[in-house]
Amino acid sequence: MFEQLKFFNRKWLSKDLQLMQANKTYGKYELSVILEPGKTLYEVAILDQLGKFVILPGIHEDYEEEWCDDVIPCLDKSQVSVIMKKLELLMLKEGV
């Protein structure tokens, strides 16, 4: 599934560095995947239709905790693919 992502260069914060980013829409959610310069692992965030971070059970490991990070760091391509599959299944469950 990872191969479905189309990455583009994006300026990284206020620095002159470029990061790679891909976005994919799953119904009412948007998956954002980034790869920072010099890194080999990806970070993932899920956003709602208003562009706000969303934390979803089954995707965010610490969903049940009092505090949960909305960005999921240190993922390889296969782990990103698993998240993509879960979002696809969620979209089907919600009838989108």
PDB file of C-alpha atoms in Angstrom:
ATOM      1  CA  MET A   1       0.000   0.000   0.000  1.00  0.00           C
ATOM      2  CA  PHE A   2       2.907   2.342   0.697  1.00  0.00           C
ATOM      3  CA  GLU A   3       3.524   2.535  -3.060  1.00  0.00           C
ATOM      4  CA  GLN A   4       0.207   4.413  -3.431  1.00  0.00           C
ATOM      5  CA  LEU A   5       1.705   7.452  -1.710  1.00  0.00           C
ATOM      6  CA  LYS A   6       2.997  10.291  -3.882  1.00  0.00           C
ATOM      7  CA  PHE A   7       5.718  12.222  -2.057  1.00  0.00           C
ATOM      8  CA  PHE A   8       6.634  15.830  -2.778  1.00  0.00           C
ATOM      9  CA  ASN A   9       9.255  18.209  -1.400  1.00  0.00           C
ATOM     10  CA  ARG A  10       8.113  20.651   1.242  1.00  0.00           C
ATOM     11  CA  LYS A  11      10.028  23.314   3.135  1.00  0.00           C
ATOM     12  CA  TRP A  12      10.704  22.080   6.668  1.00  0.00           C
ATOM     13  CA  LEU A  13       9.579  24.579   9.305  1.00  0.00           C
ATOM     14  CA  SER A  14      11.531  27.823   8.869  1.00  0.00           C
ATOM     15  CA  LYS A  15      14.760  26.077   7.912  1.00  0.00           C
ATOM     16  CA  ASP A  16      16.188  25.789   4.429  1.00  0.00           C
ATOM     17  CA  LEU A  17      15.852  22.008   4.622  1.00  0.00           C
ATOM     18  CA  GLN A  18      13.316  20.110   2.552  1.00  0.00           C
ATOM     19  CA  LEU A  19      11.236  17.231   3.838  1.00  0.00           C
ATOM     20  CA  MET A  20       9.259  14.738   1.826  1.00  0.00           C
ATOM     21  CA  GLN A  21       5.489  14.617   2.411  1.00  0.00           C
ATOM     22  CA  ALA A  22       2.614  12.557   1.061  1.00  0.00           C
ATOM     23  CA  ASN A  23      -1.103  12.903   1.786  1.00  0.00           C
ATOM     24  CA  LYS A  24      -3.899  10.438   1.115  1.00  0.00           C
ATOM     25  CA  THR A  25      -7.599  10.865   1.844  1.00  0.00           C
ATOM     26  CA  TYR A  26      -9.673   8.108   3.438  1.00  0.00           C
ATOM     27  CA  GLY A  27     -13.265   9.315   3.640  1.00  0.00           C
ATOM     28  CA  LYS A  28     -13.350  12.019   6.296  1.00  0.00           C
ATOM     29  CA  TYR A  29      -9.708  11.473   7.298  1.00  0.00           C
ATOM     30  CA  GLU A  30      -6.476  12.539   5.671  1.00  0.00           C
ATOM     31  CA  LEU A  31      -3.252  10.660   6.244  1.00  0.00           C
ATOM     32  CA  SER A  32      -0.102  12.790   6.268  1.00  0.00           C
ATOM     33  CA  VAL A  33       3.230  10.978   5.995  1.00  0.00           C
ATOM     34  CA  ILE A  34       6.555  12.801   6.258  1.00  0.00           C
ATOM     35  CA  LEU A  35      10.205  11.867   5.947  1.00  0.00           C
ATOM     36  CA  GLU A  36      12.619  14.358   7.483  1.00  0.00           C
ATOM     37  CA  PRO A  37      16.023  15.053   5.910  1.00  0.00           C
ATOM     38  CA  GLY A  38      18.663  12.505   6.895  1.00  0.00           C
ATOM     39  CA  LYS A  39      16.132  10.061   8.374  1.00  0.00           C
ATOM     40  CA  THR A  40      15.015   6.675   7.112  1.00  0.00           C
ATOM     41  CA  LEU A  41      11.838   6.289   9.202  1.00  0.00           C
ATOM     42  CA  TYR A  42       8.543   8.074   8.602  1.00  0.00           C
ATOM     43  CA  GLU A  43       6.130  10.045  10.792  1.00  0.00           C
ATOM     44  CA  VAL A  44       2.380   9.803  10.356  1.00  0.00           C
ATOM     45  CA  ALA A  45      -0.483  12.053  11.426  1.00  0.00           C
ATOM     46  CA  ILE A  46      -4.194  11.707  10.747  1.00  0.00           C
ATOM     47  CA  LEU A  47      -6.288  14.818  10.227  1.00  0.00           C
ATOM     48  CA  ASP A  48     -10.017  15.455  10.072  1.00  0.00           C
ATOM     49  CA  GLN A  49     -11.820  17.498   7.404  1.00  0.00           C
ATOM     50  CA  LEU A  50     -10.935  20.713   9.246  1.00  0.00           C
ATOM     51  CA  GLY A  51      -7.232  19.856   9.244  1.00  0.00           C
ATOM     52  CA  LYS A  52      -7.152  19.063  12.963  1.00  0.00           C
ATOM     53  CA  PHE A  53      -5.205  16.127  14.352  1.00  0.00           C
ATOM     54  CA  VAL A  54      -7.281  13.023  15.093  1.00  0.00           C
ATOM     55  CA  ILE A  55      -6.387  10.130  17.401  1.00  0.00           C
ATOM     56  CA  LEU A  56      -7.978   6.826  16.400  1.00  0.00           C
ATOM     57  CA  PRO A  57      -8.257   3.535  18.295  1.00  0.00           C
ATOM     58  CA  GLY A  58      -6.372   0.693  16.668  1.00  0.00           C
ATOM     59  CA  ILE A  59      -3.991   3.119  14.993  1.00  0.00           C
ATOM     60  CA  HIS A  60      -2.560   5.137  17.867  1.00  0.00           C
ATOM     61  CA  GLU A  61      -0.949   2.642  20.251  1.00  0.00           C
ATOM     62  CA  ASP A  62      -1.545   4.699  23.381  1.00  0.00           C
ATOM     63  CA  TYR A  63      -5.160   5.621  22.497  1.00  0.00           C
ATOM     64  CA  GLU A  64      -6.423   4.361  25.871  1.00  0.00           C
ATOM     65  CA  GLU A  65      -3.900   6.431  27.842  1.00  0.00           C
ATOM     66  CA  GLU A  66      -4.730   9.769  29.450  1.00  0.00           C
ATOM     67  CA  TRP A  67      -2.339  11.478  27.026  1.00  0.00           C
ATOM     68  CA  CYS A  68      -1.706  10.317  23.481  1.00  0.00           C
ATOM     69  CA  ASP A  69       0.653  11.806  20.894  1.00  0.00           C
ATOM     70  CA  ASP A  70      -1.203  12.632  17.697  1.00  0.00           C
ATOM     71  CA  VAL A  71       1.935  12.080  15.596  1.00  0.00           C
ATOM     72  CA  ILE A  72       3.162   8.502  15.228  1.00  0.00           C
ATOM     73  CA  PRO A  73       6.960   8.555  14.760  1.00  0.00           C
ATOM     74  CA  CYS A  74       9.627   6.043  13.712  1.00  0.00           C
ATOM     75  CA  LEU A  75       7.647   3.975  11.201  1.00  0.00           C
ATOM     76  CA  ASP A  76       9.043   1.919   8.351  1.00  0.00           C
ATOM     77  CA  LYS A  77       7.199   1.484   5.048  1.00  0.00           C
ATOM     78  CA  SER A  78       5.408  -1.685   6.163  1.00  0.00           C
ATOM     79  CA  GLN A  79       4.132   0.004   9.342  1.00  0.00           C
ATOM     80  CA  VAL A  80       2.821   2.934   7.290  1.00  0.00           C
ATOM     81  CA  SER A  81       1.095   0.394   5.019  1.00  0.00           C
ATOM     82  CA  VAL A  82      -0.623  -1.186   8.037  1.00  0.00           C
ATOM     83  CA  ILE A  83      -1.988   2.220   9.074  1.00  0.00           C
ATOM     84  CA  MET A  84      -3.174   2.818   5.511  1.00  0.00           C
ATOM     85  CA  LYS A  85      -4.993  -0.534   5.517  1.00  0.00           C
ATOM     86  CA  LYS A  86      -6.633   0.256   8.871  1.00  0.00           C
ATOM     87  CA  LEU A  87      -7.838   3.611   7.526  1.00  0.00           C
ATOM     88  CA  GLU A  88      -9.191   1.873   4.443  1.00  0.00           C
ATOM     89  CA  LEU A  89     -11.101  -0.608   6.616  1.00  0.00           C
ATOM     90  CA  LEU A  90     -12.415   2.213   8.802  1.00  0.00           C
ATOM     91  CA  MET A  91     -13.647   4.016   5.709  1.00  0.00           C
ATOM     92  CA  LEU A  92     -15.474   0.868   4.569  1.00  0.00           C
ATOM     93  CA  LYS A  93     -16.985   0.388   8.032  1.00  0.00           C
ATOM     94  CA  GLU A  94     -18.290   3.957   7.997  1.00  0.00           C
ATOM     95  CA  GLY A  95     -19.779   3.356   4.549  1.00  0.00           C
ATOM     96  CA  VAL A  96     -17.734   5.954   2.721  1.00  0.00           C
TER      97      VAL A  96
END
